[in-house]
Amino acid sequence: MWEFNAVKKTEIKHHDVGLVLGGMFEYDNDADRLSIRRGGDRIWQAIDLYKSKKIDKICIIGKHGDVIDKGLKEAIQLKELLVSWGIPKIDIIVETESRNTNENAKFTAELMQQSYPHFDSFLLITSARHMKRAKASFENYNLEVTPFSTDQYVGKERFYTWDEFIIPSVDTFQGWFGLIKEVVGYVGYMVVY
């Protein structure tokens, strides 16, 4: 219903750039390294799409989403990691200043128009429940994108086991929080932009 359904990699046509929205990592200051979160499926899928030649470039988008800087500079730090894993530096684009979905779209559209006007096909790679708001934001800045959803909470078919009907789940409450955040954010963006 709310989530954009994931599609098989074989159903995706070739795109010039995979736009990977941030929110995948935290920074572990004690260990001086990135620490992955659930949204890490975004970069995992982007790497797979790149290695499968479905996208030519990976654009990592975002600085951090925190009110106070905690040391995370996600796009820069993730680019360094991908380069150390053997992905050529020339194939990784970074947008390093955005801190929310609207800024992701605005700053990335400006970056593509100013520095990469020769690219004309963009695959938007973000979480399934975030896709509706993200896609609308990019289109608001005239950047047409094809959605590629990751880390779905709900697939096309739902499957429950008997215990899920009688035992409360903290994960369910967290899932509702995330869904409500996306719905409120989407409505807010429609009103403001």
mmCIF file of C-alpha atoms in Angstrom, residues 44-115:
data_model
loop_
_atom_site.group_PDB
_atom_site.id
_atom_site.type_symbol
_atom_site.label_atom_id
_atom_site.label_comp_id
_atom_site.label_asym_id
_atom_site.label_seq_id
_atom_site.Cartn_x
_atom_site.Cartn_y
_atom_site.Cartn_z
ATOM 1 C CA TRP A 44 24.295 -3.204 -1.053
ATOM 2 C CA GLN A 45 21.767 -3.120 -3.914
ATOM 3 C CA ALA A 46 23.589 -0.217 -5.609
ATOM 4 C CA ILE A 47 26.869 -2.162 -5.609
ATOM 5 C CA ASP A 48 25.081 -5.190 -7.057
ATOM 6 C CA LEU A 49 23.441 -3.057 -9.769
ATOM 7 C CA TYR A 50 26.817 -1.482 -10.582
ATOM 8 C CA LYS A 51 28.605 -4.842 -10.762
ATOM 9 C CA SER A 52 25.761 -6.162 -12.950
ATOM 10 C CA LYS A 53 26.206 -3.191 -15.296
ATOM 11 C CA LYS A 54 22.675 -1.895 -14.677
ATOM 12 C CA ILE A 55 24.135 1.482 -13.608
ATOM 13 C CA ASP A 56 27.372 3.148 -14.719
ATOM 14 C CA LYS A 57 27.844 5.459 -11.745
ATOM 15 C CA ILE A 58 26.902 5.344 -8.079
ATOM 16 C CA CYS A 59 25.890 8.694 -6.605
ATOM 17 C CA ILE A 60 25.943 8.616 -2.806
ATOM 18 C CA ILE A 61 23.757 11.358 -1.423
ATOM 19 C CA GLY A 62 23.890 13.079 1.941
ATOM 20 C CA LYS A 63 26.012 14.321 4.782
ATOM 21 C CA HIS A 64 23.995 13.193 7.804
ATOM 22 C CA GLY A 65 20.485 13.621 9.125
ATOM 23 C CA ASP A 66 21.418 14.650 12.651
ATOM 24 C CA VAL A 67 20.660 18.008 14.242
ATOM 25 C CA ILE A 68 24.135 17.955 15.831
ATOM 26 C CA ASP A 69 27.175 16.756 13.870
ATOM 27 C CA LYS A 70 28.341 13.444 15.357
ATOM 28 C CA GLY A 71 31.246 12.848 12.978
ATOM 29 C CA LEU A 72 29.271 11.246 10.150
ATOM 30 C CA LYS A 73 29.979 12.484 6.644
ATOM 31 C CA GLU A 74 28.208 9.586 5.025
ATOM 32 C CA ALA A 75 28.770 10.210 1.316
ATOM 33 C CA ILE A 76 32.475 10.998 1.707
ATOM 34 C CA GLN A 77 33.195 8.184 4.145
ATOM 35 C CA LEU A 78 31.242 5.653 2.113
ATOM 36 C CA LYS A 79 33.000 6.684 -1.106
ATOM 37 C CA GLU A 80 36.363 6.070 0.587
ATOM 38 C CA LEU A 81 35.173 2.627 1.652
ATOM 39 C CA LEU A 82 33.908 1.686 -1.822
ATOM 40 C CA VAL A 83 37.157 2.837 -3.421
ATOM 41 C CA SER A 84 39.085 0.664 -0.943
ATOM 42 C CA TRP A 85 36.887 -2.253 -2.089
ATOM 43 C CA GLY A 86 37.952 -1.701 -5.691
ATOM 44 C CA ILE A 87 35.209 0.445 -7.201
ATOM 45 C CA PRO A 88 36.944 3.106 -9.321
ATOM 46 C CA LYS A 89 36.828 6.609 -7.852
ATOM 47 C CA ILE A 90 35.646 7.967 -11.207
ATOM 48 C CA ASP A 91 32.473 5.856 -10.957
ATOM 49 C CA ILE A 92 31.412 7.304 -7.599
ATOM 50 C CA ILE A 93 29.730 10.701 -7.397
ATOM 51 C CA VAL A 94 28.980 12.294 -4.032
ATOM 52 C CA GLU A 95 26.547 14.951 -2.875
ATOM 53 C CA THR A 96 27.930 15.961 0.500
ATOM 54 C CA GLU A 97 25.732 18.653 2.058
ATOM 55 C CA SER A 98 22.122 17.454 2.242
ATOM 56 C CA ARG A 99 20.586 16.464 5.572
ATOM 57 C CA ASN A 100 17.004 15.526 4.628
ATOM 58 C CA THR A 101 15.015 14.177 1.698
ATOM 59 C CA ASN A 102 14.129 17.573 0.235
ATOM 60 C CA GLU A 103 17.781 18.682 0.352
ATOM 61 C CA ASN A 104 18.812 15.303 -1.124
ATOM 62 C CA ALA A 105 16.653 16.031 -4.158
ATOM 63 C CA LYS A 106 17.428 19.737 -4.474
ATOM 64 C CA PHE A 107 21.216 19.454 -4.119
ATOM 65 C CA THR A 108 21.459 16.334 -6.295
ATOM 66 C CA ALA A 109 19.366 17.890 -9.086
ATOM 67 C CA GLU A 110 21.660 20.950 -9.003
ATOM 68 C CA LEU A 111 24.773 18.729 -9.025
ATOM 69 C CA MET A 112 23.531 16.690 -11.989
ATOM 70 C CA GLN A 113 22.493 19.767 -13.986
ATOM 71 C CA GLN A 114 25.729 21.677 -13.332
ATOM 72 C CA SER A 115 28.403 18.974 -13.324
#
